[in-house]
PDB file of C-alpha atoms (C1' of nucleotides) in Angstrom:
ATOM      1  CA  MET A  14     -22.307  54.079  20.942  1.00 50.00           C
ATOM      2  CA  GLU A  15     -20.744  57.476  19.965  1.00 74.00           C
ATOM      3  CA  SER A  16     -22.591  57.572  16.743  1.00 88.00           C
ATOM      4  CA  SER A  17     -25.508  58.677  18.758  1.00 90.00           C
ATOM      5  CA  ASP A  18     -23.489  61.643  20.108  1.00 91.00           C
ATOM      6  CA  LEU A  19     -22.867  62.766  16.565  1.00 94.00           C
ATOM      7  CA  ARG A  20     -26.469  62.295  15.450  1.00 95.00           C
ATOM      8  CA  ASN A  21     -27.658  64.102  18.561  1.00 92.00           C
ATOM      9  CA  ALA A  22     -25.450  67.049  17.522  1.00 92.00           C
ATOM     10  CA  GLY A  23     -27.044  67.091  14.041  1.00 93.00           C
ATOM     11  CA  LEU A  24     -23.927  65.672  12.418  1.00 96.00           C
ATOM     12  CA  LYS A  25     -23.886  62.795   9.965  1.00 97.00           C
ATOM     13  CA  VAL A  26     -21.961  59.827  11.128  1.00 97.00           C
ATOM     14  CA  THR A  27     -19.039  59.885   8.811  1.00 97.00           C
ATOM     15  CA  LEU A  28     -15.778  58.024   8.908  1.00 97.00           C
ATOM     16  CA  PRO A  29     -13.540  61.099   9.656  1.00 98.00           C
ATOM     17  CA  ARG A  30     -15.824  62.075  12.578  1.00 98.00           C
ATOM     18  CA  LEU A  31     -15.748  58.659  13.989  1.00 97.00           C
ATOM     19  CA  LYS A  32     -12.015  58.337  13.584  1.00 97.00           C
ATOM     20  CA  ILE A  33     -11.370  61.591  15.305  1.00 98.00           C
ATOM     21  CA  LEU A  34     -13.650  60.864  18.163  1.00 97.00           C
ATOM     22  CA  GLU A  35     -11.979  57.496  18.505  1.00 96.00           C
ATOM     23  CA  MET A  36      -8.541  59.231  18.463  1.00 97.00           C
ATOM     24  CA  LEU A  37      -9.559  61.459  21.266  1.00 97.00           C
ATOM     25  CA  GLU A  38     -10.974  58.585  23.242  1.00 96.00           C
ATOM     26  CA  ASN A  39      -8.193  56.096  22.883  1.00 95.00           C
ATOM     27  CA  SER A  40      -5.114  58.210  22.749  1.00 95.00           C
ATOM     28  CA  GLU A  41      -2.790  58.093  25.704  1.00 94.00           C
ATOM     29  CA  ALA A  42      -2.461  61.863  25.651  1.00 94.00           C
ATOM     30  CA  ARG A  43      -5.867  63.334  26.437  1.00 95.00           C
ATOM     31  CA  HIS A  44      -4.823  66.676  24.985  1.00 97.00           C
ATOM     32  CA  LEU A  45      -4.197  66.785  21.293  1.00 98.00           C
ATOM     33  CA  SER A  46      -3.792  69.445  18.760  1.00 98.00           C
ATOM     34  CA  ALA A  47      -5.452  69.285  15.308  1.00 98.00           C
ATOM     35  CA  GLU A  48      -2.132  68.551  13.831  1.00 97.00           C
ATOM     36  CA  ASP A  49      -1.526  65.755  16.317  1.00 97.00           C
ATOM     37  CA  ILE A  50      -4.813  64.117  15.372  1.00 98.00           C
ATOM     38  CA  TYR A  51      -4.157  64.627  11.730  1.00 98.00           C
ATOM     39  CA  ARG A  52      -0.685  63.158  11.895  1.00 97.00           C
ATOM     40  CA  ARG A  53      -1.836  60.127  13.840  1.00 97.00           C
ATOM     41  CA  LEU A  54      -4.733  59.394  11.365  1.00 98.00           C
ATOM     42  CA  ILE A  55      -2.311  59.728   8.412  1.00 97.00           C
ATOM     43  CA  ASP A  56       0.020  57.287  10.102  1.00 96.00           C
ATOM     44  CA  LEU A  57      -2.832  54.927  10.492  1.00 96.00           C
ATOM     45  CA  ASN A  58      -3.503  55.243   6.721  1.00 95.00           C
ATOM     46  CA  GLU A  59      -6.720  57.072   7.358  1.00 95.00           C
ATOM     47  CA  ASP A  60      -7.196  59.353   4.457  1.00 93.00           C
ATOM     48  CA  VAL A  61      -8.371  62.660   6.053  1.00 97.00           C
ATOM     49  CA  GLY A  62      -7.510  66.298   5.346  1.00 98.00           C
ATOM     50  CA  LEU A  63      -6.206  68.664   7.962  1.00 98.00           C
ATOM     51  CA  ALA A  64      -9.002  71.016   7.070  1.00 98.00           C
ATOM     52  CA  THR A  65     -11.561  68.351   7.947  1.00 98.00           C
ATOM     53  CA  VAL A  66      -9.860  67.760  11.389  1.00 98.00           C
ATOM     54  CA  TYR A  67     -10.148  71.450  12.140  1.00 98.00           C
ATOM     55  CA  ARG A  68     -13.802  71.613  10.968  1.00 98.00           C
ATOM     56  CA  VAL A  69     -14.803  68.492  12.832  1.00 98.00           C
ATOM     57  CA  LEU A  70     -13.111  69.676  16.057  1.00 98.00           C
ATOM     58  CA  THR A  71     -14.845  72.985  15.825  1.00 98.00           C
ATOM     59  CA  GLN A  72     -18.138  71.295  15.372  1.00 98.00           C
ATOM     60  CA  PHE A  73     -17.477  68.987  18.236  1.00 97.00           C
ATOM     61  CA  GLU A  74     -16.765  72.004  20.322  1.00 97.00           C
ATOM     62  CA  SER A  75     -19.954  73.611  19.417  1.00 96.00           C
ATOM     63  CA  ALA A  76     -21.767  70.390  20.177  1.00 96.00           C
ATOM     64  CA  GLY A  77     -20.116  70.235  23.640  1.00 95.00           C
ATOM     65  CA  LEU A  78     -18.276  67.026  22.882  1.00 96.00           C
ATOM     66  CA  VAL A  79     -14.903  68.617  23.081  1.00 97.00           C
ATOM     67  CA  GLN A  80     -13.095  71.413  24.780  1.00 97.00           C
ATOM     68  CA  ARG A  81     -10.545  73.684  23.137  1.00 97.00           C
ATOM     69  CA  HIS A  82      -7.717  75.122  25.136  1.00 97.00           C
ATOM     70  CA  ASN A  83      -5.252  77.792  24.065  1.00 94.00           C
ATOM     71  CA  PHE A  84      -2.142  77.041  26.035  1.00 93.00           C
ATOM     72  CA  GLU A  85       1.085  78.935  25.243  1.00 89.00           C
ATOM     73  CA  GLY A  86       2.809  77.796  21.997  1.00 85.00           C
ATOM     74  CA  GLY A  87       0.577  78.975  19.257  1.00 89.00           C
ATOM     75  CA  HIS A  88      -1.554  75.972  18.637  1.00 94.00           C
ATOM     76  CA  ALA A  89      -4.843  75.027  20.318  1.00 96.00           C
ATOM     77  CA  VAL A  90      -5.330  71.663  22.002  1.00 97.00           C
ATOM     78  CA  PHE A  91      -8.473  69.691  22.205  1.00 98.00           C
ATOM     79  CA  GLU A  92      -9.707  67.205  24.778  1.00 97.00           C
ATOM     80  CA  LEU A  93     -12.866  65.121  25.077  1.00 97.00           C
ATOM     81  CA  ASP A  94     -15.405  66.807  27.378  1.00 95.00           C
ATOM     82  CA  ARG A  95     -15.821  64.051  29.891  1.00 92.00           C
ATOM     83  CA  GLY A  96     -17.835  66.167  32.287  1.00 86.00           C
ATOM     84  CA  PRO A  97     -16.192  67.339  35.493  1.00 93.00           C
ATOM     85  CA  HIS A  98     -14.509  70.712  35.058  1.00 95.00           C
ATOM     86  CA  HIS A  99     -10.879  70.908  35.741  1.00 97.00           C
ATOM     87  CA  ASP A 100      -7.831  73.175  35.069  1.00 98.00           C
ATOM     88  CA  HIS A 101      -4.543  72.388  33.717  1.00 98.00           C
ATOM     89  CA  MET A 102      -0.828  72.277  34.481  1.00 97.00           C
ATOM     90  CA  VAL A 103       1.642  72.173  31.604  1.00 96.00           C
ATOM     91  CA  ARG A 104       5.129  70.797  32.213  1.00 95.00           C
ATOM     92  CA  LEU A 105       7.610  73.219  30.727  1.00 93.00           C
ATOM     93  CA  ASP A 106      10.216  70.462  30.276  1.00 91.00           C
ATOM     94  CA  THR A 107       8.099  67.858  28.463  1.00 91.00           C
ATOM     95  CA  GLY A 108       4.948  69.595  27.414  1.00 90.00           C
ATOM     96  CA  GLU A 109       2.845  67.070  29.274  1.00 93.00           C
ATOM     97  CA  VAL A 110      -0.636  68.299  30.473  1.00 96.00           C
ATOM     98  CA  ILE A 111      -1.802  67.444  33.869  1.00 97.00           C
ATOM     99  CA  GLU A 112      -5.339  68.064  35.094  1.00 97.00           C
ATOM    100  CA  PHE A 113      -6.355  69.311  38.417  1.00 98.00           C
ATOM    101  CA  PHE A 114      -9.282  70.742  40.211  1.00 98.00           C
ATOM    102  CA  SER A 115      -9.617  73.014  43.223  1.00 98.00           C
ATOM    103  CA  GLU A 116     -12.909  73.741  44.713  1.00 98.00           C
ATOM    104  CA  GLU A 117     -11.273  76.603  46.717  1.00 98.00           C
ATOM    105  CA  ILE A 118      -9.910  78.269  43.617  1.00 98.00           C
ATOM    106  CA  GLU A 119     -13.226  78.035  41.830  1.00 98.00           C
ATOM    107  CA  LYS A 120     -15.023  79.570  44.744  1.00 98.00           C
ATOM    108  CA  LEU A 121     -12.442  82.335  45.133  1.00 98.00           C
ATOM    109  CA  GLN A 122     -12.792  83.247  41.517  1.00 98.00           C
ATOM    110  CA  GLN A 123     -16.497  83.665  41.851  1.00 98.00           C
ATOM    111  CA  THR A 124     -16.061  85.706  45.075  1.00 98.00           C
ATOM    112  CA  ILE A 125     -13.534  87.957  43.459  1.00 98.00           C
ATOM    113  CA  ALA A 126     -15.701  88.512  40.331  1.00 98.00           C
ATOM    114  CA  ALA A 127     -18.702  89.136  42.544  1.00 98.00           C
ATOM    115  CA  LYS A 128     -16.786  91.748  44.500  1.00 98.00           C
ATOM    116  CA  HIS A 129     -16.374  93.646  41.229  1.00 98.00           C
ATOM    117  CA  GLY A 130     -19.999  93.119  40.191  1.00 98.00           C
ATOM    118  CA  PHE A 131     -19.436  90.305  37.707  1.00 98.00           C
ATOM    119  CA  ILE A 132     -20.279  86.754  37.292  1.00 97.00           C
ATOM    120  CA  VAL A 133     -17.738  84.351  35.781  1.00 97.00           C
ATOM    121  CA  GLU A 134     -18.880  82.955  32.536  1.00 95.00           C
ATOM    122  CA  GLU A 135     -15.650  81.180  31.592  1.00 94.00           C
ATOM    123  CA  HIS A 136     -12.205  80.992  33.005  1.00 96.00           C
ATOM    124  CA  SER A 137      -8.840  79.788  31.950  1.00 96.00           C
ATOM    125  CA  LEU A 138      -6.261  78.765  34.571  1.00 98.00           C
ATOM    126  CA  VAL A 139      -3.010  77.176  33.403  1.00 97.00           C
ATOM    127  CA  LEU A 140       0.027  76.562  35.585  1.00 98.00           C
ATOM    128  CA  TYR A 141       3.331  76.287  33.759  1.00 97.00           C
ATOM    129  CA  VAL A 142       5.375  74.062  35.999  1.00 97.00           C
ATOM    130  CA  ARG A 143       8.686  72.299  36.427  1.00 97.00           C
ATOM    131  CA  PRO A 144       9.579  69.260  38.479  1.00 97.00           C
ATOM    132  CA  LYS A 145      10.359  70.237  42.010  1.00 93.00           C
ATOM    133  CA  PRO A 146      14.123  69.760  42.548  1.00 89.00           C
ATOM    134  CA  LYS A 147      14.861  66.943  44.905  1.00 80.00           C
ATOM    135  CA  ALA A 148      15.359  68.258  48.366  1.00 72.00           C
ATOM    136  CA  ALA A 149      19.116  68.699  49.008  1.00 69.00           C
ATOM    137  CA  HIS A 150      20.143  65.791  51.295  1.00 67.00           C
ATOM    138  CA  SER A 151      19.768  67.211  54.718  1.00 54.00           C
TER     139      SER A 151
ATOM    140  CA  MET B  13      13.230 109.528  32.427  1.00 48.00           C
ATOM    141  CA  GLU B  14      12.235 106.362  30.595  1.00 74.00           C
ATOM    142  CA  SER B  15      15.053 106.808  28.171  1.00 89.00           C
ATOM    143  CA  SER B  16      17.180 105.327  30.905  1.00 91.00           C
ATOM    144  CA  ASP B  17      15.050 102.172  30.858  1.00 92.00           C
ATOM    145  CA  LEU B  18      15.727 101.754  27.259  1.00 95.00           C
ATOM    146  CA  ARG B  19      19.436 102.373  27.664  1.00 95.00           C
ATOM    147  CA  ASN B  20      19.552  99.918  30.543  1.00 93.00           C
ATOM    148  CA  ALA B  21      18.015  97.305  28.314  1.00 93.00           C
ATOM    149  CA  GLY B  22      20.707  97.802  25.870  1.00 94.00           C
ATOM    150  CA  LEU B  23      18.349  99.462  23.426  1.00 96.00           C
ATOM    151  CA  LYS B  24      19.034 102.650  21.596  1.00 97.00           C
ATOM    152  CA  VAL B  25      16.714 105.529  22.451  1.00 98.00           C
ATOM    153  CA  THR B  26      14.800 105.963  19.214  1.00 97.00           C
ATOM    154  CA  LEU B  27      11.624 107.760  18.387  1.00 97.00           C
ATOM    155  CA  PRO B  28       9.464 104.690  17.807  1.00 98.00           C
ATOM    156  CA  ARG B  29      10.542 103.175  21.035  1.00 98.00           C
ATOM    157  CA  LEU B  30       9.815 106.325  23.034  1.00 97.00           C
ATOM    158  CA  LYS B  31       6.473 106.762  21.254  1.00 97.00           C
ATOM    159  CA  ILE B  32       5.437 103.180  22.090  1.00 98.00           C
ATOM    160  CA  LEU B  33       6.434 103.487  25.699  1.00 97.00           C
ATOM    161  CA  GLU B  34       4.594 106.739  25.980  1.00 96.00           C
ATOM    162  CA  MET B  35       1.506 105.090  24.402  1.00 97.00           C
ATOM    163  CA  LEU B  36       1.600 102.347  26.977  1.00 97.00           C
ATOM    164  CA  GLU B  37       2.010 104.782  29.822  1.00 96.00           C
ATOM    165  CA  ASN B  38      -0.526 107.359  28.848  1.00 95.00           C
ATOM    166  CA  SER B  39      -3.362 105.389  27.231  1.00 95.00           C
ATOM    167  CA  GLU B  40      -6.562 104.985  29.125  1.00 94.00           C
ATOM    168  CA  ALA B  41      -6.565 101.269  28.294  1.00 94.00           C
ATOM    169  CA  ARG B  42      -3.651  99.656  30.053  1.00 95.00           C
ATOM    170  CA  HIS B  43      -3.859  96.624  27.817  1.00 97.00           C
ATOM    171  CA  LEU B  44      -3.163  97.219  24.138  1.00 97.00           C
ATOM    172  CA  SER B  45      -2.552  95.022  21.198  1.00 98.00           C
ATOM    173  CA  ALA B  46       0.249  95.670  18.748  1.00 98.00           C
ATOM    174  CA  GLU B  47      -2.456  96.778  16.279  1.00 98.00           C
ATOM    175  CA  ASP B  48      -3.957  99.062  18.836  1.00 97.00           C
ATOM    176  CA  ILE B  49      -0.675 100.829  19.322  1.00 98.00           C
ATOM    177  CA  TYR B  50       0.069 101.000  15.710  1.00 98.00           C
ATOM    178  CA  ARG B  51      -3.275 102.578  14.865  1.00 98.00           C
ATOM    179  CA  ARG B  52      -2.974 105.095  17.548  1.00 97.00           C
ATOM    180  CA  LEU B  53       0.413 106.181  16.544  1.00 98.00           C
ATOM    181  CA  ILE B  54      -0.705 106.427  12.882  1.00 97.00           C
ATOM    182  CA  ASP B  55      -3.623 108.520  13.956  1.00 96.00           C
ATOM    183  CA  LEU B  56      -1.159 110.777  15.706  1.00 96.00           C
ATOM    184  CA  ASN B  57       0.768 111.090  12.517  1.00 96.00           C
ATOM    185  CA  GLU B  58       3.654 109.166  13.924  1.00 95.00           C
ATOM    186  CA  ASP B  59       5.327 107.375  11.110  1.00 94.00           C
ATOM    187  CA  VAL B  60       5.902 103.828  12.391  1.00 97.00           C
ATOM    188  CA  GLY B  61       5.599 100.467  10.805  1.00 98.00           C
ATOM    189  CA  LEU B  62       3.547  97.606  12.335  1.00 98.00           C
ATOM    190  CA  ALA B  63       6.614  95.438  12.163  1.00 98.00           C
ATOM    191  CA  THR B  64       8.472  97.863  14.329  1.00 98.00           C
ATOM    192  CA  VAL B  65       5.717  97.902  16.925  1.00 98.00           C
ATOM    193  CA  TYR B  66       5.891  94.146  17.173  1.00 98.00           C
ATOM    194  CA  ARG B  67       9.657  94.063  17.281  1.00 98.00           C
ATOM    195  CA  VAL B  68       9.822  96.833  19.953  1.00 98.00           C
ATOM    196  CA  LEU B  69       7.169  95.163  22.044  1.00 98.00           C
ATOM    197  CA  THR B  70       9.029  91.856  21.918  1.00 98.00           C
ATOM    198  CA  GLN B  71      12.242  93.618  22.929  1.00 98.00           C
ATOM    199  CA  PHE B  72      10.369  95.394  25.781  1.00 98.00           C
ATOM    200  CA  GLU B  73       9.076  92.017  26.902  1.00 97.00           C
ATOM    201  CA  SER B  74      12.560  90.563  26.946  1.00 96.00           C
ATOM    202  CA  ALA B  75      13.785  93.632  28.894  1.00 96.00           C
ATOM    203  CA  GLY B  76      11.012  93.118  31.441  1.00 95.00           C
ATOM    204  CA  LEU B  77       9.402  96.488  30.596  1.00 96.00           C
ATOM    205  CA  VAL B  78       6.273  94.935  29.308  1.00 97.00           C
ATOM    206  CA  GLN B  79       4.089  91.887  29.732  1.00 97.00           C
ATOM    207  CA  ARG B  80       2.394  89.949  26.977  1.00 97.00           C
ATOM    208  CA  HIS B  81      -0.929  88.315  27.510  1.00 96.00           C
ATOM    209  CA  ASN B  82      -2.668  85.900  25.246  1.00 94.00           C
ATOM    210  CA  PHE B  83      -6.268  86.291  25.957  1.00 92.00           C
ATOM    211  CA  GLU B  84      -8.928  84.706  23.853  1.00 88.00           C
ATOM    212  CA  GLY B  85      -9.379  86.333  20.483  1.00 84.00           C
ATOM    213  CA  GLY B  86      -6.272  85.580  18.468  1.00 88.00           C
ATOM    214  CA  HIS B  87      -4.195  88.661  19.303  1.00 94.00           C
ATOM    215  CA  ALA B  88      -1.882  89.299  22.157  1.00 96.00           C
ATOM    216  CA  VAL B  89      -2.226  92.306  24.372  1.00 97.00           C
ATOM    217  CA  PHE B  90       0.667  94.068  26.067  1.00 98.00           C
ATOM    218  CA  GLU B  91       0.756  96.007  29.290  1.00 97.00           C
ATOM    219  CA  LEU B  92       3.452  97.968  30.974  1.00 97.00           C
ATOM    220  CA  ASP B  93       5.113  95.934  33.738  1.00 95.00           C
ATOM    221  CA  ARG B  94       4.431  98.174  36.711  1.00 92.00           C
ATOM    222  CA  GLY B  95       5.582  95.646  39.231  1.00 86.00           C
ATOM    223  CA  PRO B  96       3.031  93.863  41.363  1.00 94.00           C
ATOM    224  CA  HIS B  97       1.793  90.639  39.876  1.00 95.00           C
ATOM    225  CA  HIS B  98      -1.942  90.416  39.081  1.00 97.00           C
ATOM    226  CA  ASP B  99      -4.372  88.372  37.066  1.00 98.00           C
ATOM    227  CA  HIS B 100      -7.076  89.523  34.704  1.00 98.00           C
ATOM    228  CA  MET B 101     -10.790  89.589  34.189  1.00 97.00           C
ATOM    229  CA  VAL B 102     -12.139  90.253  30.659  1.00 96.00           C
ATOM    230  CA  ARG B 103     -15.605  91.596  30.238  1.00 94.00           C
ATOM    231  CA  LEU B 104     -17.346  89.549  27.586  1.00 92.00           C
ATOM    232  CA  ASP B 105     -19.624  92.458  26.750  1.00 91.00           C
ATOM    233  CA  THR B 106     -17.129  95.235  26.351  1.00 90.00           C
ATOM    234  CA  GLY B 107     -13.766  93.559  26.161  1.00 90.00           C
ATOM    235  CA  GLU B 108     -12.564  95.724  29.054  1.00 93.00           C
ATOM    236  CA  VAL B 109      -9.726  94.224  31.065  1.00 95.00           C
ATOM    237  CA  ILE B 110      -9.837  94.415  34.795  1.00 97.00           C
ATOM    238  CA  GLU B 111      -6.884  93.558  37.019  1.00 97.00           C
ATOM    239  CA  PHE B 112      -7.118  91.668  40.240  1.00 98.00           C
ATOM    240  CA  PHE B 113      -4.927  89.830  42.729  1.00 98.00           C
ATOM    241  CA  SER B 114      -5.591  87.059  45.178  1.00 98.00           C
ATOM    242  CA  GLU B 115      -2.973  85.997  47.598  1.00 98.00           C
ATOM    243  CA  GLU B 116      -5.117  82.848  48.408  1.00 98.00           C
ATOM    244  CA  ILE B 117      -5.300  81.817  44.752  1.00 98.00           C
ATOM    245  CA  GLU B 118      -1.632  82.334  44.375  1.00 98.00           C
ATOM    246  CA  LYS B 119      -0.913  80.179  47.410  1.00 98.00           C
ATOM    247  CA  LEU B 120      -3.322  77.503  46.363  1.00 98.00           C
ATOM    248  CA  GLN B 121      -1.707  77.206  42.952  1.00 98.00           C
ATOM    249  CA  GLN B 122       1.642  76.590  44.494  1.00 98.00           C
ATOM    250  CA  THR B 123       0.203  74.118  46.995  1.00 98.00           C
ATOM    251  CA  ILE B 124      -1.488  72.165  44.247  1.00 98.00           C
ATOM    252  CA  ALA B 125       1.527  72.098  42.008  1.00 98.00           C
ATOM    253  CA  ALA B 126       3.728  71.032  44.987  1.00 98.00           C
ATOM    254  CA  LYS B 127       1.269  68.189  45.711  1.00 98.00           C
ATOM    255  CA  HIS B 128       2.028  66.921  42.141  1.00 98.00           C
ATOM    256  CA  GLY B 129       5.737  67.433  42.651  1.00 98.00           C
ATOM    257  CA  PHE B 130       6.070  70.591  40.705  1.00 98.00           C
ATOM    258  CA  ILE B 131       6.956  74.277  41.196  1.00 97.00           C
ATOM    259  CA  VAL B 132       4.980  76.938  39.328  1.00 97.00           C
ATOM    260  CA  GLU B 133       7.145  78.813  36.886  1.00 95.00           C
ATOM    261  CA  GLU B 134       4.436  80.782  35.233  1.00 94.00           C
ATOM    262  CA  HIS B 135       0.742  80.951  35.348  1.00 97.00           C
ATOM    263  CA  SER B 136      -2.176  82.424  33.472  1.00 97.00           C
ATOM    264  CA  LEU B 137      -5.517  83.065  35.031  1.00 98.00           C
ATOM    265  CA  VAL B 138      -8.212  84.878  33.097  1.00 97.00           C
ATOM    266  CA  LEU B 139     -11.770  85.208  34.127  1.00 98.00           C
ATOM    267  CA  TYR B 140     -14.211  85.898  31.374  1.00 96.00           C
ATOM    268  CA  VAL B 141     -17.055  87.790  33.057  1.00 97.00           C
ATOM    269  CA  ARG B 142     -20.406  89.513  32.607  1.00 97.00           C
ATOM    270  CA  PRO B 143     -22.052  92.187  34.730  1.00 97.00           C
ATOM    271  CA  LYS B 144     -23.976  90.685  37.579  1.00 94.00           C
ATOM    272  CA  PRO B 145     -27.634  91.015  36.859  1.00 90.00           C
ATOM    273  CA  LYS B 146     -29.432  93.466  39.123  1.00 80.00           C
ATOM    274  CA  ALA B 147     -31.007  91.464  41.983  1.00 72.00           C
ATOM    275  CA  ALA B 148     -34.624  90.836  41.085  1.00 69.00           C
ATOM    276  CA  HIS B 149     -36.851  93.080  43.231  1.00 68.00           C
ATOM    277  CA  SER B 150     -37.675  90.997  46.099  1.00 55.00           C
TER     278      SER B 150
ATOM    279  C1'  DT C  24      31.511 106.212  10.927  1.00 69.42           C
ATOM    280  C1'  DT C  25      29.819 102.312  12.969  1.00 69.42           C
ATOM    281  C1'  DT C  26      26.199  99.878  14.547  1.00 69.42           C
ATOM    282  C1'  DT C  27      21.699  99.447  15.397  1.00 69.42           C
ATOM    283  C1'  DC C  28      17.134 100.373  14.013  1.00 69.42           C
ATOM    284  C1'  DT C  29      13.501 101.213  10.807  1.00 69.42           C
ATOM    285  C1'  DG C  30       9.953 100.493   7.131  1.00 69.42           C
ATOM    286  C1'  DC C  31       8.424  97.813   3.685  1.00 69.42           C
ATOM    287  C1'  DA C  32       7.182  93.734   1.754  1.00 69.42           C
ATOM    288  C1'  DA C  33       7.461  88.982   1.833  1.00 69.42           C
ATOM    289  C1'  DA C  34       7.394  84.798   4.509  1.00 69.42           C
ATOM    290  C1'  DG C  35       5.580  82.059   8.304  1.00 69.42           C
ATOM    291  C1'  DG C  36       2.583  79.152  11.316  1.00 69.42           C
ATOM    292  C1'  DG C  37      -1.933  77.980  12.680  1.00 69.42           C
ATOM    293  C1'  DT C  38      -6.562  78.019  11.248  1.00 69.42           C
ATOM    294  C1'  DT C  39     -10.587  78.904   8.121  1.00 69.42           C
ATOM    295  C1'  DT C  40     -12.994  78.939   3.753  1.00 69.42           C
ATOM    296  C1'  DG C  41     -14.456  78.232  -1.468  1.00 69.42           C
ATOM    297  C1'  DC C  42     -15.456  74.944  -4.377  1.00 69.42           C
ATOM    298  C1'  DA C  43     -16.160  70.659  -6.845  1.00 69.42           C
ATOM    299  C1'  DT C  44     -16.639  66.032  -5.628  1.00 69.42           C
ATOM    300  C1'  DC C  45     -17.936  62.365  -2.573  1.00 69.42           C
ATOM    301  C1'  DG C  46     -20.689  59.876   0.761  1.00 69.42           C
ATOM    302  C1'  DG C  47     -24.425  59.194   4.348  1.00 69.42           C
ATOM    303  C1'  DT C  48     -29.183  58.726   4.660  1.00 69.42           C
TER     304       DT C  48
ATOM    305  C1'  DA D  15     -31.290  61.358  -5.286  1.00 69.42           C
ATOM    306  C1'  DC D  16     -30.419  64.856  -1.832  1.00 69.42           C
ATOM    307  C1'  DC D  17     -27.913  67.574   1.068  1.00 69.42           C
ATOM    308  C1'  DG D  18     -24.338  67.612   3.986  1.00 69.42           C
ATOM    309  C1'  DA D  19     -19.277  66.455   4.481  1.00 69.42           C
ATOM    310  C1'  DT D  20     -14.879  65.972   2.557  1.00 69.42           C
ATOM    311  C1'  DG D  21     -10.161  67.071   0.345  1.00 69.42           C
ATOM    312  C1'  DC D  22      -7.541  70.257  -1.751  1.00 69.42           C
ATOM    313  C1'  DA D  23      -5.747  74.668  -2.363  1.00 69.42           C
ATOM    314  C1'  DA D  24      -6.123  79.203  -1.535  1.00 69.42           C
ATOM    315  C1'  DA D  25      -7.217  82.712   1.704  1.00 69.42           C
ATOM    316  C1'  DC D  26      -6.817  84.657   6.369  1.00 69.42           C
ATOM    317  C1'  DC D  27      -4.995  86.667  10.543  1.00 69.42           C
ATOM    318  C1'  DC D  28      -1.495  87.686  13.460  1.00 69.42           C
ATOM    319  C1'  DT D  29       3.287  87.754  13.916  1.00 69.42           C
ATOM    320  C1'  DT D  30       8.126  87.431  12.389  1.00 69.42           C
ATOM    321  C1'  DT D  31      11.962  88.031   9.194  1.00 69.42           C
ATOM    322  C1'  DG D  32      15.163  89.675   5.174  1.00 69.42           C
ATOM    323  C1'  DC D  33      16.951  93.483   3.369  1.00 69.42           C
ATOM    324  C1'  DA D  34      18.376  98.200   1.941  1.00 69.42           C
ATOM    325  C1'  DG D  35      18.012 102.677   3.621  1.00 69.42           C
ATOM    326  C1'  DA D  36      17.938 105.760   7.860  1.00 69.42           C
ATOM    327  C1'  DA D  37      19.204 107.269  12.375  1.00 69.42           C
ATOM    328  C1'  DA D  38      21.513 106.881  16.979  1.00 69.42           C
ATOM    329  C1'  DA D  39      25.990 106.624  19.257  1.00 69.42           C
TER     330       DA D  39
END
DNA sequence: TTTTCTGCAAAGGGTTTGCATCGGT
DNA sequence: ACCGATGCAAACCCTTTGCAGAAAA
């Protein structure tokens, strides 16, 4: 099923690659760092190297299977590219990543770029958020 | 004139700090990496260490004198905090950084976060752009 | 003089790469 | 069997830190 994706990308269907794809598909968290994936595979007694995880993720990115995001905090996170574009909110208290999409913001970005004579090739929008305090009892 | 800013931040007025501030104020490019600043000071025969540049920039950031941005490309860039918030466009062909501000986008961000029960503490919006091709002669 | 700051070099964290071996096809 | 993929360790890049000497206050 996904083996075909790998083959289409010109990549041999190897155990590490399948395991990493599987991890990205089945993990509760949709956004994982290389280290996250590595740790989880090790915990499952899969014998992979961290270098391989990085290499494979980079290949997946080139193949369009995966997207890489550089949120704050030094390490990149990867998510399966399931198609529809979206941006991200990161909870500052838990680190949880929430996806959102705003047609209006997308349009405004293009409009603004156009006003400066540019077209938007890529963009990165991340909101760092905290839970809204409960409204004080009125 | 700026010495006071340093003193207010509880920082001694030293040569490296003044030079770095000056560099950020007078450089054509308003967005510089630590390495950029270091190189330029060395070229001006100022005897600073790269570590000092990093330390000073970090202190300036804490003091609110400077903002740090993590665009793509591995290294952070710093700009003088001249007050009004703005976001950035990065030209993919030249690396040039262009500032912009959109009240509408700011509002939409807050509205969206609120809809999820959050308040926006920080945000990062970067458009990676290319010059708009000349309209084909019609 | 006291305290903070500096430069240097070494350490650090995330990521990439060289190389011999291993594994798909 | 062939060629690409893997694991390990070393290398890398940017950034931070420890420490003894230097410079503000």
